[in-house]
mmCIF file of C-alpha atoms in Angstrom:
data_model
loop_
_atom_site.group_PDB
_atom_site.id
_atom_site.type_symbol
_atom_site.label_atom_id
_atom_site.label_comp_id
_atom_site.label_asym_id
_atom_site.label_seq_id
_atom_site.Cartn_x
_atom_site.Cartn_y
_atom_site.Cartn_z
ATOM 1 C CA MET A 801 12.588 -12.782 44.295
ATOM 2 C CA THR A 802 15.460 -15.167 44.804
ATOM 3 C CA ASN A 803 18.868 -14.374 43.358
ATOM 4 C CA ILE A 804 18.340 -16.943 40.618
ATOM 5 C CA GLU A 805 14.974 -15.478 39.623
ATOM 6 C CA GLN A 806 16.554 -12.023 39.426
ATOM 7 C CA LEU A 807 19.343 -13.457 37.316
ATOM 8 C CA VAL A 808 16.853 -15.099 34.957
ATOM 9 C CA ASP A 809 14.916 -11.828 34.646
ATOM 10 C CA GLU A 810 18.082 -9.937 33.892
ATOM 11 C CA ILE A 811 19.216 -12.425 31.246
ATOM 12 C CA VAL A 812 15.836 -12.518 29.513
ATOM 13 C CA LYS A 813 15.772 -8.712 29.457
ATOM 14 C CA ARG A 814 19.232 -8.516 27.899
ATOM 15 C CA ILE A 815 18.866 -11.218 25.320
ATOM 16 C CA GLN A 816 15.322 -11.031 24.037
ATOM 17 C CA PRO A 817 14.663 -8.183 21.622
ATOM 18 C CA GLU A 818 12.309 -5.775 23.326
ATOM 19 C CA ILE A 819 9.139 -6.198 21.337
ATOM 20 C CA THR A 820 6.901 -3.229 21.840
ATOM 21 C CA THR A 821 3.211 -3.485 21.179
ATOM 22 C CA ASN A 822 3.470 -0.118 19.515
ATOM 23 C CA THR A 823 2.586 -0.058 15.860
ATOM 24 C CA VAL A 824 2.668 2.579 13.157
ATOM 25 C CA LEU A 825 0.568 3.061 10.054
ATOM 26 C CA VAL A 826 2.533 1.981 6.961
ATOM 27 C CA GLU A 827 2.002 3.648 3.608
ATOM 28 C CA GLY A 828 3.423 2.727 0.198
ATOM 29 C CA SER A 829 4.594 5.784 -1.756
ATOM 30 C CA GLY A 830 4.230 5.576 -5.525
ATOM 31 C CA ARG A 831 6.562 7.420 -7.879
ATOM 32 C CA HIS A 832 6.231 11.192 -7.458
ATOM 33 C CA VAL A 833 7.999 14.494 -7.901
ATOM 34 C CA HIS A 834 8.635 17.525 -5.718
ATOM 35 C CA LEU A 835 9.262 20.711 -7.717
ATOM 36 C CA ASP A 836 11.102 23.936 -6.917
ATOM 37 C CA ARG A 837 9.914 27.360 -8.070
ATOM 38 C CA ALA A 838 12.165 27.535 -11.155
ATOM 39 C CA THR A 839 10.999 24.136 -12.380
ATOM 40 C CA ILE A 840 7.310 24.989 -11.851
ATOM 41 C CA ASP A 841 7.886 28.216 -13.801
ATOM 42 C CA ALA A 842 9.556 26.326 -16.644
ATOM 43 C CA LEU A 843 6.964 23.535 -16.823
ATOM 44 C CA PHE A 844 3.758 25.493 -16.190
ATOM 45 C CA GLY A 845 4.586 29.151 -16.772
ATOM 46 C CA GLU A 846 5.941 32.023 -14.690
ATOM 47 C CA GLY A 847 4.328 32.236 -11.222
ATOM 48 C CA TYR A 848 2.072 29.238 -11.780
ATOM 49 C CA GLN A 849 0.423 27.932 -8.610
ATOM 50 C CA LEU A 850 -0.062 24.169 -8.323
ATOM 51 C CA THR A 851 -3.615 23.007 -7.531
ATOM 52 C CA LYS A 852 -4.148 20.932 -4.401
ATOM 53 C CA ALA A 853 -6.128 17.773 -5.220
ATOM 54 C CA LYS A 854 -5.819 15.731 -2.031
ATOM 55 C CA ASP A 855 -4.253 16.060 1.407
ATOM 56 C CA LEU A 856 -1.631 13.461 2.361
ATOM 57 C CA SER A 857 -0.969 11.864 5.724
ATOM 58 C CA GLN A 858 1.830 14.337 6.526
ATOM 59 C CA PRO A 859 0.338 17.695 7.641
ATOM 60 C CA GLY A 860 0.638 20.406 4.946
ATOM 61 C CA GLN A 861 1.634 17.915 2.244
ATOM 62 C CA TYR A 862 -0.723 17.299 -0.682
ATOM 63 C CA ALA A 863 -1.056 15.668 -4.087
ATOM 64 C CA CYS A 864 -1.565 18.132 -6.923
ATOM 65 C CA LYS A 865 -4.043 17.989 -9.788
ATOM 66 C CA GLU A 866 -1.205 18.571 -12.281
ATOM 67 C CA ARG A 867 0.668 15.540 -13.610
ATOM 68 C CA ILE A 868 3.894 15.335 -15.619
ATOM 69 C CA THR A 869 5.941 12.845 -17.603
ATOM 70 C CA ILE A 870 9.412 11.766 -16.468
ATOM 71 C CA ALA A 871 11.646 10.416 -19.217
ATOM 72 C CA SER A 872 15.075 8.824 -19.674
ATOM 73 C CA GLY A 873 16.714 7.847 -22.949
ATOM 74 C CA LYS A 874 15.266 4.347 -22.559
ATOM 75 C CA ASN A 875 11.730 4.851 -21.296
ATOM 76 C CA SER A 876 9.264 7.189 -19.638
ATOM 77 C CA PHE A 877 6.442 7.300 -17.095
ATOM 78 C CA GLN A 878 3.410 9.451 -17.788
ATOM 79 C CA ASN A 879 0.893 10.878 -15.391
ATOM 80 C CA VAL A 880 3.381 11.138 -12.500
ATOM 81 C CA VAL A 881 1.921 12.930 -9.479
ATOM 82 C CA ILE A 882 3.405 16.188 -8.182
ATOM 83 C CA LEU A 883 3.430 16.569 -4.392
ATOM 84 C CA GLY A 884 3.120 20.038 -2.914
ATOM 85 C CA PRO A 885 4.019 22.459 -1.532
ATOM 86 C CA GLU A 886 6.976 23.521 -3.641
ATOM 87 C CA ARG A 887 10.427 22.624 -2.361
ATOM 88 C CA GLN A 888 13.836 24.305 -2.246
ATOM 89 C CA ALA A 889 15.128 21.723 -4.753
ATOM 90 C CA SER A 890 13.291 19.511 -7.208
ATOM 91 C CA GLN A 891 13.382 15.805 -6.412
ATOM 92 C CA VAL A 892 11.998 12.748 -8.205
ATOM 93 C CA GLU A 893 11.268 9.577 -6.187
ATOM 94 C CA ILE A 894 10.901 6.275 -7.981
ATOM 95 C CA SER A 895 11.171 2.583 -7.107
ATOM 96 C CA ALA A 896 14.149 0.409 -8.066
ATOM 97 C CA THR A 897 11.804 -1.369 -10.491
ATOM 98 C CA ASP A 898 11.116 2.023 -12.113
ATOM 99 C CA ALA A 899 14.889 2.667 -12.271
ATOM 100 C CA THR A 900 15.332 -0.578 -14.204
ATOM 101 C CA THR A 901 12.494 0.387 -16.577
ATOM 102 C CA LEU A 902 14.206 3.742 -17.166
ATOM 103 C CA GLY A 903 17.589 2.055 -17.596
ATOM 104 C CA LEU A 904 19.165 4.206 -14.866
ATOM 105 C CA ARG A 905 21.240 3.438 -11.780
ATOM 106 C CA VAL A 906 19.524 5.292 -8.956
ATOM 107 C CA PRO A 907 20.812 5.343 -5.355
ATOM 108 C CA VAL A 908 18.736 4.748 -2.224
ATOM 109 C CA ARG A 909 18.749 8.083 -0.361
ATOM 110 C CA GLU A 910 16.899 9.982 2.324
ATOM 111 C CA SER A 911 14.689 12.760 1.006
ATOM 112 C CA GLY A 912 16.704 15.927 0.393
ATOM 113 C CA ASP A 913 20.029 14.111 0.156
ATOM 114 C CA ILE A 914 20.386 14.478 -3.606
ATOM 115 C CA ALA A 915 24.071 15.412 -4.099
ATOM 116 C CA GLY A 916 25.580 13.234 -6.825
ATOM 117 C CA THR A 917 22.290 11.617 -7.822
ATOM 118 C CA PRO A 918 21.325 11.256 -11.494
ATOM 119 C CA GLY A 919 18.971 13.603 -13.284
ATOM 120 C CA ILE A 920 15.957 13.036 -15.490
ATOM 121 C CA VAL A 921 13.819 14.939 -17.997
ATOM 122 C CA LEU A 922 10.486 16.372 -16.820
ATOM 123 C CA ILE A 923 7.838 17.027 -19.473
ATOM 124 C CA ASN A 924 4.534 18.869 -19.424
ATOM 125 C CA GLY A 925 3.026 18.970 -22.917
ATOM 126 C CA GLU A 926 5.400 21.044 -25.038
ATOM 127 C CA ARG A 927 7.425 22.286 -22.082
ATOM 128 C CA SER A 928 10.303 20.312 -20.604
ATOM 129 C CA VAL A 929 13.065 20.709 -18.053
ATOM 130 C CA ILE A 930 16.326 18.784 -17.817
ATOM 131 C CA LEU A 931 16.785 18.051 -14.129
ATOM 132 C CA LYS A 932 20.561 17.669 -13.603
ATOM 133 C CA THR A 933 20.203 15.835 -10.320
ATOM 134 C CA GLY A 934 17.517 14.779 -7.817
ATOM 135 C CA LEU A 935 16.463 11.273 -8.920
ATOM 136 C CA ILE A 936 16.370 8.925 -5.915
ATOM 137 C CA VAL A 937 14.900 5.727 -4.560
ATOM 138 C CA ALA A 938 13.629 6.817 -1.161
ATOM 139 C CA LYS A 939 15.139 5.152 1.889
ATOM 140 C CA ARG A 940 12.420 3.633 4.052
ATOM 141 C CA HIS A 941 11.666 5.747 7.127
ATOM 142 C CA ILE A 942 9.226 6.510 9.881
ATOM 143 C CA HIS A 943 7.876 10.035 10.363
ATOM 144 C CA MET A 944 7.219 10.420 14.073
ATOM 145 C CA THR A 945 5.863 13.125 16.315
ATOM 146 C CA GLU A 946 7.965 14.153 19.347
ATOM 147 C CA GLU A 947 5.330 12.572 21.578
ATOM 148 C CA ASP A 948 5.367 9.235 19.778
ATOM 149 C CA ALA A 949 9.184 9.243 19.724
ATOM 150 C CA ARG A 950 9.098 9.484 23.539
ATOM 151 C CA ARG A 951 6.419 6.771 23.718
ATOM 152 C CA PHE A 952 8.392 4.471 21.374
ATOM 153 C CA LYS A 953 11.631 5.401 23.172
ATOM 154 C CA VAL A 954 13.388 6.251 19.907
ATOM 155 C CA THR A 955 15.363 9.287 18.811
ATOM 156 C CA LYS A 956 15.920 11.149 15.565
ATOM 157 C CA GLY A 957 18.150 9.174 13.216
ATOM 158 C CA GLU A 958 17.796 5.938 15.193
ATOM 159 C CA ILE A 959 17.613 2.745 13.174
ATOM 160 C CA VAL A 960 14.879 0.273 14.031
ATOM 161 C CA GLN A 961 13.356 -2.883 12.601
ATOM 162 C CA VAL A 962 9.684 -2.946 11.580
ATOM 163 C CA LYS A 963 7.681 -6.140 11.329
ATOM 164 C CA ILE A 964 4.897 -6.199 8.726
ATOM 165 C CA ASP A 965 2.234 -8.862 8.934
ATOM 166 C CA GLY A 966 0.973 -8.585 5.375
ATOM 167 C CA TYR A 967 0.238 -11.634 3.273
ATOM 168 C CA ARG A 968 3.994 -11.773 2.603
ATOM 169 C CA PRO A 969 5.300 -11.076 6.120
ATOM 170 C CA LEU A 970 8.810 -9.730 6.635
ATOM 171 C CA ILE A 971 10.848 -7.572 8.957
ATOM 172 C CA PHE A 972 12.344 -4.429 7.419
ATOM 173 C CA ASP A 973 15.736 -3.650 8.906
ATOM 174 C CA ASP A 974 17.593 -0.334 8.613
ATOM 175 C CA VAL A 975 14.452 1.806 9.017
ATOM 176 C CA VAL A 976 15.419 5.367 9.945
ATOM 177 C CA ILE A 977 13.396 7.384 12.471
ATOM 178 C CA ARG A 978 12.668 11.020 11.623
ATOM 179 C CA VAL A 979 11.178 13.137 14.403
ATOM 180 C CA SER A 980 9.248 16.410 14.162
ATOM 181 C CA ASP A 981 6.046 17.824 15.514
ATOM 182 C CA LYS A 982 5.273 18.798 11.951
ATOM 183 C CA PHE A 983 4.896 15.103 11.180
ATOM 184 C CA ALA A 984 2.086 12.602 11.639
ATOM 185 C CA THR A 985 3.440 9.245 12.782
ATOM 186 C CA THR A 986 3.581 7.107 9.619
ATOM 187 C CA MET A 987 6.070 4.734 8.029
ATOM 188 C CA HIS A 988 6.821 5.280 4.321
ATOM 189 C CA ILE A 989 8.034 2.528 2.004
ATOM 190 C CA ASP A 990 8.104 2.436 -1.769
ATOM 191 C CA TYR A 991 6.019 0.190 -4.024
ATOM 192 C CA ASP A 992 8.712 -2.493 -4.360
ATOM 193 C CA GLU A 993 8.780 -2.763 -0.616
ATOM 194 C CA ALA A 994 4.974 -2.594 -0.360
ATOM 195 C CA ASN A 995 4.667 -5.421 -2.899
ATOM 196 C CA ALA A 996 7.395 -7.450 -1.198
ATOM 197 C CA CYS A 997 5.491 -7.453 2.114
ATOM 198 C CA GLY A 998 1.972 -7.674 0.699
ATOM 199 C CA LEU A 999 0.955 -4.271 2.104
ATOM 200 C CA LYS A 1000 -2.729 -3.414 2.179
ATOM 201 C CA PRO A 1001 -4.357 -0.044 2.843
ATOM 202 C CA GLY A 1002 -4.395 0.509 6.611
ATOM 203 C CA SER A 1003 -1.574 -2.020 7.280
ATOM 204 C CA ARG A 1004 0.413 -1.369 10.433
ATOM 205 C CA GLY A 1005 4.015 -2.228 11.281
ATOM 206 C CA GLU A 1006 5.336 -3.243 14.682
ATOM 207 C CA VAL A 1007 8.422 -1.252 15.637
ATOM 208 C CA LEU A 1008 11.045 -3.637 17.035
ATOM 209 C CA LYS A 1009 13.632 -1.833 19.121
ATOM 210 C CA LYS A 1010 16.588 -4.027 19.887
ATOM 211 C CA SER A 1011 18.025 -3.649 23.359
ATOM 212 C CA GLY A 1012 21.538 -4.681 24.264
ATOM 213 C CA LEU A 1013 22.071 -6.979 21.321
ATOM 214 C CA MET B 325 29.977 -25.528 35.376
ATOM 215 C CA THR B 326 28.079 -24.274 38.387
ATOM 216 C CA ASN B 327 24.320 -24.646 38.544
ATOM 217 C CA ILE B 328 23.913 -20.974 37.755
ATOM 218 C CA GLU B 329 26.127 -21.165 34.697
ATOM 219 C CA GLN B 330 24.112 -24.151 33.464
ATOM 220 C CA LEU B 331 20.928 -22.202 34.059
ATOM 221 C CA VAL B 332 22.242 -19.216 32.118
ATOM 222 C CA ASP B 333 23.249 -21.489 29.234
ATOM 223 C CA GLU B 334 19.827 -23.107 29.188
ATOM 224 C CA ILE B 335 18.017 -19.742 29.214
ATOM 225 C CA VAL B 336 20.160 -18.282 26.447
ATOM 226 C CA LYS B 337 19.598 -21.396 24.345
ATOM 227 C CA ARG B 338 15.842 -21.223 24.760
ATOM 228 C CA ILE B 339 15.368 -17.526 24.228
ATOM 229 C CA GLN B 340 17.807 -16.525 21.563
ATOM 230 C CA PRO B 341 16.775 -17.524 18.034
ATOM 231 C CA GLU B 342 19.224 -20.153 16.825
ATOM 232 C CA ILE B 343 21.221 -18.241 14.290
ATOM 233 C CA THR B 344 22.963 -20.648 11.983
ATOM 234 C CA THR B 345 25.986 -19.584 10.046
ATOM 235 C CA ASN B 346 24.500 -21.408 7.090
ATOM 236 C CA THR B 347 23.709 -19.236 4.139
ATOM 237 C CA VAL B 348 22.107 -19.873 0.763
ATOM 238 C CA LEU B 349 22.570 -18.197 -2.589
ATOM 239 C CA VAL B 350 19.632 -15.842 -3.283
ATOM 240 C CA GLU B 351 18.465 -15.214 -6.837
ATOM 241 C CA GLY B 352 15.875 -12.739 -8.108
ATOM 242 C CA SER B 353 13.551 -14.240 -10.711
ATOM 243 C CA GLY B 354 12.311 -11.884 -13.399
ATOM 244 C CA ARG B 355 8.969 -12.371 -15.106
ATOM 245 C CA HIS B 356 8.910 -15.609 -17.101
ATOM 246 C CA VAL B 357 6.635 -18.286 -18.539
ATOM 247 C CA HIS B 358 6.567 -22.085 -18.452
ATOM 248 C CA LEU B 359 4.693 -23.640 -21.414
ATOM 249 C CA ASP B 360 2.920 -26.951 -21.904
ATOM 250 C CA ARG B 361 3.005 -28.897 -25.170
ATOM 251 C CA ALA B 362 -0.344 -27.612 -26.454
ATOM 252 C CA THR B 363 0.663 -23.995 -25.894
ATOM 253 C CA ILE B 364 4.071 -24.469 -27.578
ATOM 254 C CA ASP B 365 2.272 -26.039 -30.552
ATOM 255 C CA ALA B 366 -0.172 -23.131 -30.748
ATOM 256 C CA LEU B 367 2.467 -20.411 -30.391
ATOM 257 C CA PHE B 368 5.328 -21.892 -32.431
ATOM 258 C CA GLY B 369 3.816 -24.656 -34.559
ATOM 259 C CA GLU B 370 3.072 -28.375 -34.153
ATOM 260 C CA GLY B 371 5.936 -30.282 -32.507
ATOM 261 C CA TYR B 372 8.184 -27.226 -32.184
ATOM 262 C CA GLN B 373 11.191 -27.722 -29.894
ATOM 263 C CA LEU B 374 12.288 -24.750 -27.777
ATOM 264 C CA THR B 375 15.947 -23.780 -28.068
ATOM 265 C CA LYS B 376 18.055 -23.807 -24.902
ATOM 266 C CA ALA B 377 19.919 -20.493 -24.539
ATOM 267 C CA LYS B 378 21.306 -20.738 -21.011
ATOM 268 C CA ASP B 379 21.321 -23.166 -18.085
ATOM 269 C CA LEU B 380 19.760 -21.944 -14.843
ATOM 270 C CA SER B 381 20.819 -22.674 -11.272
ATOM 271 C CA GLN B 382 18.304 -25.511 -10.935
ATOM 272 C CA PRO B 383 19.611 -28.672 -12.676
ATOM 273 C CA GLY B 384 17.830 -29.358 -15.998
ATOM 274 C CA GLN B 385 16.135 -25.942 -16.064
ATOM 275 C CA TYR B 386 17.103 -23.474 -18.772
ATOM 276 C CA ALA B 387 16.189 -20.155 -20.368
ATOM 277 C CA CYS B 388 15.097 -20.461 -24.013
ATOM 278 C CA LYS B 389 16.095 -18.353 -26.987
ATOM 279 C CA GLU B 390 12.423 -17.804 -27.871
ATOM 280 C CA ARG B 391 10.637 -14.867 -26.278
ATOM 281 C CA ILE B 392 6.926 -14.001 -26.201
ATOM 282 C CA THR B 393 4.589 -11.147 -25.307
ATOM 283 C CA ILE B 394 2.143 -11.414 -22.406
ATOM 284 C CA ALA B 395 -0.841 -9.070 -22.632
ATOM 285 C CA SER B 396 -3.873 -7.983 -20.598
ATOM 286 C CA GLY B 397 -6.592 -5.566 -21.636
ATOM 287 C CA LYS B 398 -4.620 -2.765 -20.009
ATOM 288 C CA ASN B 399 -0.998 -3.377 -20.906
ATOM 289 C CA SER B 400 1.584 -5.867 -22.103
ATOM 290 C CA PHE B 401 5.167 -7.010 -21.598
ATOM 291 C CA GLN B 402 7.271 -7.936 -24.587
ATOM 292 C CA ASN B 403 10.329 -10.100 -24.777
ATOM 293 C CA VAL B 404 9.314 -12.308 -21.826
ATOM 294 C CA VAL B 405 11.642 -15.275 -21.362
ATOM 295 C CA ILE B 406 10.392 -18.857 -21.655
ATOM 296 C CA LEU B 407 11.916 -21.337 -19.201
ATOM 297 C CA GLY B 408 12.345 -24.933 -20.284
ATOM 298 C CA PRO B 409 11.762 -27.816 -20.285
ATOM 299 C CA GLU B 410 8.064 -27.897 -21.111
ATOM 300 C CA ARG B 411 5.629 -28.372 -18.218
ATOM 301 C CA GLN B 412 2.412 -30.276 -17.639
ATOM 302 C CA ALA B 413 0.558 -26.959 -17.368
ATOM 303 C CA SER B 414 1.496 -23.498 -18.630
ATOM 304 C CA GLN B 415 2.275 -20.960 -15.925
ATOM 305 C CA VAL B 416 3.201 -17.272 -16.071
ATOM 306 C CA GLU B 417 5.155 -15.748 -13.137
ATOM 307 C CA ILE B 418 5.208 -11.983 -12.670
ATOM 308 C CA SER B 419 5.861 -9.544 -9.859
ATOM 309 C CA ALA B 420 3.100 -7.668 -8.010
ATOM 310 C CA THR B 421 4.434 -4.507 -9.736
ATOM 311 C CA ASP B 422 3.862 -6.225 -13.102
ATOM 312 C CA ALA B 423 0.342 -7.211 -11.959
ATOM 313 C CA THR B 424 -0.437 -3.534 -11.278
ATOM 314 C CA THR B 425 0.964 -2.564 -14.716
ATOM 315 C CA LEU B 426 -1.283 -5.189 -16.293
ATOM 316 C CA GLY B 427 -4.259 -4.057 -14.191
ATOM 317 C CA LEU B 428 -4.808 -7.551 -12.814
ATOM 318 C CA ARG B 429 -5.235 -9.002 -9.327
ATOM 319 C CA VAL B 430 -2.788 -11.862 -9.138
ATOM 320 C CA PRO B 431 -2.403 -14.126 -6.077
ATOM 321 C CA VAL B 432 0.868 -15.155 -4.438
ATOM 322 C CA ARG B 433 1.194 -18.896 -5.017
ATOM 323 C CA GLU B 434 3.709 -21.708 -4.974
ATOM 324 C CA SER B 435 4.720 -22.905 -8.443
ATOM 325 C CA GLY B 436 2.206 -25.406 -9.809
ATOM 326 C CA ASP B 437 -0.616 -24.254 -7.513
ATOM 327 C CA ILE B 438 -2.577 -22.484 -10.230
ATOM 328 C CA ALA B 439 -6.224 -23.464 -9.530
ATOM 329 C CA GLY B 440 -8.413 -20.366 -9.590
ATOM 330 C CA THR B 441 -5.669 -18.020 -10.762
ATOM 331 C CA PRO B 442 -6.341 -15.505 -13.548
ATOM 332 C CA GLY B 443 -5.313 -16.056 -17.146
ATOM 333 C CA ILE B 444 -3.470 -13.901 -19.654
ATOM 334 C CA VAL B 445 -2.923 -13.715 -23.423
ATOM 335 C CA LEU B 446 0.363 -15.103 -24.831
ATOM 336 C CA ILE B 447 1.483 -13.751 -28.195
ATOM 337 C CA ASN B 448 4.214 -14.795 -30.630
ATOM 338 C CA GLY B 449 4.066 -12.693 -33.776
ATOM 339 C CA GLU B 450 0.747 -13.484 -35.445
ATOM 340 C CA ARG B 451 0.012 -16.452 -33.198
ATOM 341 C CA SER B 452 -1.658 -16.105 -29.819
ATOM 342 C CA VAL B 453 -3.108 -18.267 -27.063
ATOM 343 C CA ILE B 454 -5.632 -17.292 -24.421
ATOM 344 C CA LEU B 455 -4.380 -18.850 -21.204
ATOM 345 C CA LYS B 456 -7.460 -19.396 -19.015
ATOM 346 C CA THR B 457 -5.491 -19.732 -15.798
ATOM 347 C CA GLY B 458 -1.858 -19.892 -14.604
ATOM 348 C CA LEU B 459 -0.885 -16.308 -13.821
ATOM 349 C CA ILE B 460 0.815 -16.112 -10.394
ATOM 350 C CA VAL B 461 3.173 -14.061 -8.255
ATOM 351 C CA ALA B 462 5.601 -16.732 -7.012
ATOM 352 C CA LYS B 463 5.782 -17.299 -3.281
ATOM 353 C CA ARG B 464 9.355 -16.948 -2.064
ATOM 354 C CA HIS B 465 11.030 -20.274 -1.418
ATOM 355 C CA ILE B 466 14.282 -22.116 -0.942
ATOM 356 C CA HIS B 467 15.151 -25.041 -3.189
ATOM 357 C CA MET B 468 17.273 -27.385 -1.064
ATOM 358 C CA THR B 469 19.052 -30.665 -1.608
ATOM 359 C CA GLU B 470 18.344 -33.524 0.824
ATOM 360 C CA GLU B 471 21.882 -33.147 2.165
ATOM 361 C CA ASP B 472 21.532 -29.403 2.807
ATOM 362 C CA ALA B 473 18.113 -29.935 4.414
ATOM 363 C CA ARG B 474 19.798 -32.274 6.918
ATOM 364 C CA ARG B 475 22.639 -29.803 7.438
ATOM 365 C CA PHE B 476 20.230 -26.862 7.943
ATOM 366 C CA LYS B 477 17.943 -29.129 10.062
ATOM 367 C CA VAL B 478 14.866 -28.180 8.035
ATOM 368 C CA THR B 479 12.202 -30.313 6.387
ATOM 369 C CA LYS B 480 10.028 -30.062 3.288
ATOM 370 C CA GLY B 481 7.305 -27.451 3.719
ATOM 371 C CA GLU B 482 8.948 -25.892 6.786
ATOM 372 C CA ILE B 483 8.722 -22.110 7.108
ATOM 373 C CA VAL B 484 11.916 -20.207 7.935
ATOM 374 C CA GLN B 485 13.105 -16.628 8.067
ATOM 375 C CA VAL B 486 15.960 -15.485 5.821
ATOM 376 C CA LYS B 487 18.094 -12.456 6.581
ATOM 377 C CA ILE B 488 19.476 -10.565 3.600
ATOM 378 C CA ASP B 489 22.315 -8.125 4.127
ATOM 379 C CA GLY B 490 21.880 -6.141 0.936
ATOM 380 C CA TYR B 491 22.092 -2.364 0.889
ATOM 381 C CA ARG B 492 18.450 -2.437 2.088
ATOM 382 C CA PRO B 493 18.726 -5.160 4.736
ATOM 383 C CA LEU B 494 15.608 -7.065 5.824
ATOM 384 C CA ILE B 495 14.447 -10.417 7.098
ATOM 385 C CA PHE B 496 12.023 -12.290 4.885
ATOM 386 C CA ASP B 497 9.516 -14.263 6.921
ATOM 387 C CA ASP B 498 7.254 -17.034 5.621
ATOM 388 C CA VAL B 499 9.927 -18.559 3.368
ATOM 389 C CA VAL B 500 8.934 -22.112 2.407
ATOM 390 C CA ILE B 501 11.525 -24.893 2.166
ATOM 391 C CA ARG B 502 11.286 -27.253 -0.816
ATOM 392 C CA VAL B 503 13.501 -30.351 -0.681
ATOM 393 C CA SER B 504 14.624 -32.575 -3.555
ATOM 394 C CA ASP B 505 17.886 -34.058 -4.756
ATOM 395 C CA LYS B 506 16.890 -32.719 -8.154
ATOM 396 C CA PHE B 507 17.443 -29.193 -6.762
ATOM 397 C CA ALA B 508 20.500 -27.055 -6.211
ATOM 398 C CA THR B 509 20.271 -25.159 -2.929
ATOM 399 C CA THR B 510 19.110 -21.663 -3.888
ATOM 400 C CA MET B 511 16.547 -19.185 -2.608
ATOM 401 C CA HIS B 512 14.220 -17.624 -5.175
ATOM 402 C CA ILE B 513 12.542 -14.236 -4.744
ATOM 403 C CA ASP B 514 10.880 -12.015 -7.319
ATOM 404 C CA TYR B 515 12.117 -8.632 -8.513
ATOM 405 C CA ASP B 516 9.955 -6.632 -6.086
ATOM 406 C CA GLU B 517 11.511 -8.561 -3.246
ATOM 407 C CA ALA B 518 15.004 -8.326 -4.787
ATOM 408 C CA ASN B 519 14.614 -4.541 -5.105
ATOM 409 C CA ALA B 520 13.180 -4.257 -1.584
ATOM 410 C CA CYS B 521 16.291 -5.876 -0.081
ATOM 411 C CA GLY B 522 18.881 -4.392 -2.439
ATOM 412 C CA LEU B 523 19.898 -7.786 -3.820
ATOM 413 C CA LYS B 524 23.077 -7.989 -5.862
ATOM 414 C CA PRO B 525 24.347 -10.884 -7.973
ATOM 415 C CA GLY B 526 25.887 -13.473 -5.676
ATOM 416 C CA SER B 527 24.044 -12.191 -2.570
ATOM 417 C CA ARG B 528 23.504 -14.804 0.136
ATOM 418 C CA GLY B 529 20.786 -15.096 2.767
ATOM 419 C CA GLU B 530 21.203 -16.410 6.270
ATOM 420 C CA VAL B 531 18.579 -18.997 7.169
ATOM 421 C CA LEU B 532 17.189 -18.222 10.625
ATOM 422 C CA LYS B 533 15.538 -21.215 12.187
ATOM 423 C CA LYS B 534 13.630 -20.240 15.288
ATOM 424 C CA SER B 535 13.892 -22.649 18.178
ATOM 425 C CA GLY B 536 11.402 -22.740 20.978
ATOM 426 C CA LEU B 537 9.970 -19.285 20.396
#
């Protein structure tokens, strides 16, 4: 190549966002709860074991047969799915639309980062638990295996953009990468986000990794 | 400039999306109805005049004091705002989340494009109207004055991207430009989209006009 051709190559490489052809499956997560042992005991009885109804995309994670009601002073949602297995701390994940319905201000947080978040009441028939904290709107994220992280050239905690070609196309910014070989590579967004991009079952997102911009 | 500097300038100009510093006010539209004369007559009585409660951002458009219920076989929303003035055809605009709550499949459409859309029941106290058609999820759009269209270098019907720096930043694609001197320059998105980007009152969006890509 001539010097000028090399220069052009170098400039193109630096300026144009590196668009990979790599895509990930995108799933919309509806409102759901994760329960700790004490909360399961209080809602279902001492030592109660939740019943697996359906495996989820993440290995070892499942939807349970049992459903509960979550309630604020303003409103409530019935028939909310419990995801197993049990967790170290109970956590309730809703959309910002749900937060408005409940009349609560709920922060956008990564799963597990529940310090300082509001609480909510959990109800199962005549039993109820006042959760002091743990109500979040989940921050959008991509679960990625170690192998896919290498293939996508991303690292744990890295922020990427993801382009969704639904019937309402958009590019999500500020998507956090989470890496573990316990994961299956899948992007999770909530129902507000799924509705905003016109997500359909099986939709895929193109991971846009910016280079040098 | 040397030849190489000119070349670099030319390449940068062609490759990098032209990022304007122009921004527009972005508003989230909640569920609302527009009513035609026959529907106002049926819901409120012959010749009834709706009462203006509050001017909206678009000149001549206003929220009315009167509220109604919209209902499907599965669910209903009460206290839905009516926007005036009256229209040639009644139209009900909801979010995709609302559509799920109502148990209805509702297409994303531009305002006024209601052929083949589902209907819904409108209720005011003991009076009700079965709307045969007119239920839509509004397609995101920017109202723009002729002057701003020239300034932004966009034309009627053009599709642009809009970058929102809310607390959940994203870039909306497929945003349609509507141009009229009857408009005030404002972008309208629904509540799913507002929640997906973390919109706050007064938020602005940067119009990204792609050049040559």
